Amino acid sequence: MDVNILIAESKEASEINYILKSAFKKSFEKYRFCPAYEAEDSQISEWIIDSFAYKILVNGQLQGALFVVEKNKQECELSIIAINPEFQNMGIASKAIILVEQRHANTKIWTLQTPEKETGNMHLYEKLGYVKVGNEKVNEHLNLVNYRKEW
């Protein structure tokens, strides 16, 4: 399976938003909160412009998206990682994260958050060298785990 990342363009906001809604529907239902699920196409377009937005291609087809927010010259946050549900649990997210980290080779600190009940996500991030550094309560249904990786 060939996994690649390319810079997303704002004209692809609708297609990317469809993937975000598909990928995060269950999370939104479970936690009653998910900005990526609730976003409109216009917001996705703004995110594409305001961050490093990547489309994740699997065998040349758009099957995911990954958004990187640059906090400063040496620190970036993986703010959204979404894979089409039909392609989840196939190692695509792992490959995409590695590709993004390589593309941002000057970044010394990476951060991200994931729901504490999403053990599969936590396993993936820890396998890639991310370390738990704290928690954040969002609402009565959702606690986030903060992760950090330093080079």
XYZ file of N, CA and C in Angstrom:
453
model
N 0.843 -1.178 0.000
C 0.000 0.000 0.000
C 0.886 1.238 0.000
N 0.678 2.096 -0.983
C 1.480 3.307 -1.135
C 0.797 4.456 -0.390
N 1.497 5.034 0.592
C 0.974 6.179 1.353
C 1.867 7.372 1.084
N 1.230 8.490 0.752
C 1.962 9.712 0.465
C 1.179 10.893 1.031
N 1.871 12.011 1.229
C 1.201 13.242 1.656
C 1.523 14.347 0.660
N 0.525 15.180 0.418
C 0.696 16.356 -0.428
C 0.032 17.530 0.258
N 0.534 18.720 0.004
C -0.085 19.922 0.561
C -1.523 20.009 0.048
N -2.460 20.232 0.971
C -3.866 20.395 0.593
C -4.098 21.812 0.087
N -5.070 21.967 -0.761
C -5.455 23.270 -1.292
C -6.859 23.594 -0.806
N -7.143 24.887 -0.630
C -8.447 25.280 -0.087
C -9.599 24.820 -0.977
N -9.368 24.645 -2.267
C -10.429 24.153 -3.151
C -10.820 22.702 -2.832
N -10.003 22.021 -2.021
C -10.291 20.642 -1.628
C -10.997 20.557 -0.273
N -11.402 21.702 0.264
C -11.988 21.741 1.606
C -13.205 20.832 1.746
N -14.071 20.833 0.775
C -15.287 20.020 0.865
C -14.963 18.525 0.923
N -14.048 18.100 0.073
C -13.653 16.687 0.041
C -12.953 16.291 1.345
N -12.107 17.165 1.848
C -11.425 16.898 3.118
C -12.433 16.903 4.263
N -13.376 17.823 4.238
C -14.383 17.883 5.293
C -15.220 16.607 5.320
N -15.519 16.044 4.180
C -16.259 14.785 4.126
C -15.484 13.682 4.862
N -14.186 13.636 4.640
C -13.359 12.630 5.327
C -13.339 12.903 6.834
N -13.193 14.185 7.237
C -13.188 14.517 8.665
C -14.498 14.094 9.321
N -15.615 14.374 8.670
C -16.912 14.006 9.241
C -17.048 12.486 9.346
N -16.586 11.777 8.340
C -16.635 10.306 8.381
C -15.740 9.758 9.487
N -14.535 10.315 9.593
C -13.553 9.808 10.558
C -13.936 10.124 12.001
N -14.578 11.270 12.240
C -14.828 11.720 13.611
C -16.276 11.610 14.062
N -17.149 11.015 13.262
C -18.568 10.895 13.623
C -18.752 10.161 14.958
N -18.112 9.027 15.102
C -18.257 8.246 16.341
C -17.693 9.001 17.540
N -16.589 9.701 17.351
C -16.006 10.486 18.445
C -16.967 11.586 18.884
N -17.561 12.269 17.922
C -18.499 13.332 18.267
C -19.688 12.771 19.028
N -20.211 11.649 18.582
C -21.351 11.030 19.269
C -20.971 10.590 20.683
N -19.763 10.097 20.850
C -19.310 9.606 22.148
C -18.989 10.740 23.121
N -18.309 11.780 22.632
C -17.773 12.821 23.507
C -18.543 14.145 23.464
N -19.487 14.244 22.540
C -20.286 15.471 22.404
C -19.431 16.704 22.097
N -18.260 16.452 21.516
C -17.334 17.538 21.187
C -16.331 17.039 20.163
N -16.210 17.752 19.083
C -15.173 17.455 18.094
C -15.184 18.570 17.056
N -14.311 19.566 17.229
C -14.288 20.687 16.287
C -14.113 20.253 14.825
N -13.339 19.224 14.571
C -13.129 18.775 13.198
C -14.407 18.189 12.604
N -15.223 17.563 13.420
C -16.497 17.012 12.945
C -17.522 18.119 12.715
N -17.505 19.126 13.555
C -18.505 20.192 13.505
C -18.186 21.293 12.488
N -17.004 21.270 11.923
C -16.562 22.346 11.031
C -17.341 22.369 9.717
N -17.522 23.566 9.198
C -18.107 23.784 7.874
C -16.961 23.815 6.851
N -17.314 23.666 5.593
C -16.306 23.705 4.534
C -15.478 24.988 4.589
N -16.138 26.122 4.885
C -15.422 27.400 4.932
C -14.363 27.404 6.040
N -14.658 26.755 7.170
C -13.672 26.659 8.251
C -12.502 25.774 7.830
N -12.808 24.674 7.167
C -11.752 23.780 6.693
C -10.844 24.542 5.726
N -11.445 25.329 4.859
C -10.665 26.136 3.926
C -9.731 27.091 4.676
N -10.241 27.715 5.737
C -9.401 28.606 6.557
C -8.272 27.830 7.225
N -8.585 26.638 7.742
C -7.551 25.825 8.392
C -6.462 25.457 7.384
N -6.875 25.164 6.154
C -5.910 24.809 5.115
C -4.966 25.984 4.860
N -5.516 27.182 4.848
C -4.715 28.383 4.606
C -3.837 28.723 5.804
N -4.365 28.546 7.026
C -3.676 28.992 8.249
C -2.712 27.975 8.849
N -2.675 26.769 8.337
C -1.790 25.754 8.900
C -1.070 25.041 7.758
N -0.271 24.060 8.116
C 0.265 23.156 7.109
C -0.756 22.031 7.004
N -1.521 22.039 5.941
C -2.574 21.032 5.760
C -2.130 20.049 4.687
N -2.202 18.788 5.027
C -1.785 17.735 4.107
C -2.952 16.806 3.814
N -3.055 16.434 2.565
C -3.980 15.364 2.225
C -3.176 14.070 2.239
N -3.781 13.031 2.738
C -3.127 11.723 2.810
C -3.660 10.891 1.653
N -2.751 10.482 0.795
C -3.120 9.691 -0.372
C -2.741 8.235 -0.145
N -3.665 7.361 -0.456
C -3.418 5.923 -0.396
C -3.600 5.397 -1.811
N -2.528 4.866 -2.354
C -2.530 4.424 -3.758
C -3.069 5.521 -4.672
N -2.673 6.768 -4.372
C -3.031 7.900 -5.202
C -4.401 8.508 -4.940
N -5.166 7.929 -4.029
C -6.518 8.413 -3.745
C -6.571 9.088 -2.377
N -7.294 10.205 -2.286
C -7.437 10.936 -1.026
C -8.208 10.080 -0.028
N -7.538 9.739 1.082
C -8.174 8.907 2.106
C -7.968 9.462 3.505
N -7.379 10.658 3.618
C -7.174 11.230 4.940
C -6.623 12.636 4.857
N -6.494 13.234 6.042
C -5.944 14.584 6.139
C -5.183 14.712 7.446
N -4.195 15.587 7.430
C -3.377 15.838 8.602
C -3.054 17.327 8.630
N -3.329 17.960 9.769
C -3.086 19.397 9.909
C -2.000 19.622 10.951
N -1.025 20.440 10.591
C 0.092 20.789 11.468
C 0.030 22.284 11.742
N 0.049 22.642 13.023
C 0.078 24.047 13.417
C 1.464 24.353 13.954
N 2.106 25.329 13.343
C 3.440 25.735 13.789
C 3.288 26.694 14.970
N 3.737 26.256 16.151
C 3.662 27.105 17.349
C 4.793 28.128 17.366
N 5.959 27.704 16.951
C 7.115 28.581 16.759
C 8.062 27.844 15.821
N 9.234 28.390 15.590
C 10.144 27.802 14.589
C 10.603 26.385 14.921
N 10.515 26.008 16.209
C 10.996 24.678 16.587
C 9.913 23.773 17.155
N 8.669 24.240 17.218
C 7.602 23.433 17.808
C 6.363 23.436 16.923
N 5.840 22.236 16.673
C 4.626 22.065 15.886
C 3.655 21.149 16.616
N 2.385 21.359 16.331
C 1.326 20.518 16.887
C 0.644 19.760 15.757
N 0.483 18.462 15.940
C -0.358 17.678 15.046
C -1.783 17.921 15.532
N -2.505 18.807 14.874
C -3.806 19.215 15.414
C -4.949 18.326 14.963
N -4.895 17.804 13.755
C -5.937 16.897 13.259
C -5.272 15.807 12.445
N -5.646 14.578 12.748
C -5.217 13.428 11.955
C -6.480 12.621 11.694
N -6.853 12.509 10.443
C -8.091 11.807 10.103
C -7.856 10.867 8.930
N -8.343 9.648 9.087
C -8.253 8.643 8.033
C -9.671 8.155 7.738
N -9.991 8.024 6.475
C -11.270 7.451 6.063
C -11.486 6.151 6.858
N -12.654 5.985 7.504
C -12.881 4.788 8.324
C -12.618 3.465 7.599
N -12.842 3.428 6.298
C -12.603 2.199 5.534
C -11.117 1.843 5.466
N -10.245 2.811 5.794
C -8.809 2.600 5.695
C -8.101 2.697 7.047
N -8.870 2.740 8.126
C -8.260 2.828 9.456
C -7.686 1.478 9.867
N -6.736 1.531 10.785
C -6.077 0.336 11.319
C -5.287 -0.440 10.266
N -4.726 0.311 9.315
C -3.891 -0.297 8.272
C -2.485 0.296 8.269
N -2.162 1.118 9.288
C -0.840 1.716 9.370
C -0.694 3.012 8.577
N -1.779 3.517 8.024
C -1.720 4.720 7.190
C -1.382 5.949 8.022
N -2.033 6.105 9.166
C -1.768 7.270 10.026
C -0.307 7.283 10.462
N 0.204 6.139 10.833
C 1.605 6.037 11.250
C 2.544 6.491 10.136
N 2.315 6.006 8.936
C 3.161 6.395 7.796
C 3.032 7.887 7.513
N 1.801 8.409 7.587
C 1.582 9.830 7.309
C 2.279 10.712 8.342
N 2.217 10.322 9.612
C 2.883 11.102 10.659
C 4.391 11.113 10.437
N 4.953 9.973 10.110
C 6.392 9.896 9.843
C 6.753 10.796 8.660
N 5.960 10.780 7.612
C 6.224 11.630 6.446
C 6.156 13.113 6.807
N 5.187 13.481 7.631
C 5.059 14.885 8.050
C 6.246 15.286 8.917
N 6.630 14.425 9.842
C 7.793 14.733 10.684
C 9.050 14.904 9.827
N 9.200 14.090 8.807
C 10.346 14.215 7.905
C 10.282 15.526 7.125
N 9.091 15.900 6.700
C 8.935 17.133 5.927
C 9.248 18.359 6.780
N 9.002 18.258 8.079
C 9.281 19.349 9.021
C 10.511 18.980 9.851
N 11.592 18.683 9.187
C 12.794 18.159 9.833
C 13.409 19.115 10.847
N 13.168 20.411 10.735
C 13.725 21.370 11.688
C 12.922 21.476 12.976
N 11.767 20.842 13.016
C 10.934 20.871 14.224
C 11.578 19.996 15.291
N 11.770 20.560 16.467
C 12.409 19.837 17.572
C 11.395 19.272 18.560
N 10.209 19.899 18.624
C 9.180 19.465 19.572
C 7.867 19.299 18.813
N 7.263 18.129 18.981
C 5.946 17.840 18.419
C 4.970 17.616 19.569
N 3.761 18.139 19.438
C 2.723 17.907 20.449
C 1.443 17.463 19.741
N 0.576 16.830 20.508
C -0.746 16.445 20.028
C -1.613 16.087 21.211
N -2.908 15.964 20.972
C -3.866 15.549 21.989
C -4.751 14.455 21.407
N -5.219 13.561 22.274
C -6.163 12.528 21.867
C -7.044 12.175 23.062
N -8.280 11.750 22.821
C -9.138 11.342 23.942
C -8.521 10.183 24.720
N -8.624 10.258 26.057
C -7.991 9.231 26.888
C -8.621 7.853 26.718
N -9.824 7.782 26.179
C -10.470 6.482 25.967
C -10.099 5.856 24.625
N -9.372 6.598 23.802
C -8.986 6.087 22.480
C -7.628 5.403 22.574
N -7.640 4.201 23.116
C -6.398 3.483 23.385
C -5.631 3.133 22.114
N -6.338 2.935 21.011
C -5.652 2.664 19.748
C -4.810 3.854 19.308
N -5.383 5.058 19.439
C -4.623 6.265 19.115
C -3.412 6.388 20.022
N -3.635 6.166 21.312
C -2.550 6.303 22.281
C -1.424 5.322 21.962
N -1.785 4.096 21.610
C -0.781 3.091 21.251
C 0.023 3.552 20.030
N -0.675 4.084 19.029
C -0.002 4.571 17.818
C 1.010 5.656 18.160
N 0.579 6.663 18.924
C 1.465 7.787 19.227
C 2.655 7.354 20.077
N 2.416 6.484 21.043
C 3.513 6.007 21.881
C 4.492 5.171 21.063
N 3.973 4.392 20.119
C 4.839 3.605 19.230
C 5.746 4.519 18.401
N 5.251 5.727 18.094
C 6.021 6.686 17.300
C 6.907 7.587 18.151
N 6.971 7.319 19.468
C 7.878 8.062 20.333
C 7.259 9.214 21.104
N 5.954 9.374 21.030
C 5.288 10.424 21.797
C 5.095 9.963 23.235
N 5.232 10.899 24.162
C 5.164 10.606 25.594
C 4.032 11.421 26.211
N 3.263 10.783 27.084
C 2.188 11.487 27.793
C 2.798 12.549 28.706
N 2.245 13.757 28.641
C 2.762 14.838 29.483
C 1.658 15.537 30.288
N 0.428 15.088 30.170
C -0.637 15.717 30.938
C -2.002 15.367 30.397
N -3.013 15.878 31.093
C -4.411 15.660 30.723
C -5.137 16.991 30.714
N -6.246 17.018 30.008
C -7.081 18.216 29.962
C -8.540 17.789 29.886
N -9.355 18.265 30.823
C -10.779 17.946 30.802
C -11.486 18.936 29.888
N -12.236 18.426 28.905
C -12.959 19.261 27.961
C -14.412 19.417 28.394
N -15.039 18.297 28.755
C -16.416 18.295 29.251
C -16.632 17.021 30.051
N -17.847 16.783 30.486
C -18.099 15.602 31.327
C -17.901 14.289 30.590
N -17.835 14.340 29.262
C -17.666 13.136 28.457
C -16.243 12.945 27.938
N -15.436 14.017 27.990
C -14.157 13.968 27.287
C -13.004 14.523 28.104
N -11.983 13.682 28.271
C -10.680 14.095 28.794
C -9.656 13.822 27.694
N -8.795 14.785 27.473
C -7.749 14.629 26.471
C -6.417 14.328 27.139
N -5.625 13.509 26.482
C -4.262 13.232 26.914
C -3.345 14.063 26.029
N -2.445 14.790 26.652
C -1.459 15.595 25.933
C -0.200 14.757 25.713
N 0.302 14.795 24.489
C 1.512 14.064 24.132
C 2.567 15.029 23.616
N 3.821 14.604 23.772
C 4.956 15.426 23.327
C 6.059 14.499 22.834
N 6.736 14.941 21.803
C 7.883 14.218 21.278
C 8.980 15.222 21.011
N 10.178 14.941 21.524
C 11.317 15.838 21.320
C 12.420 15.098 20.583
N 13.088 15.810 19.697
C 14.204 15.238 18.940
C 15.507 15.611 19.582
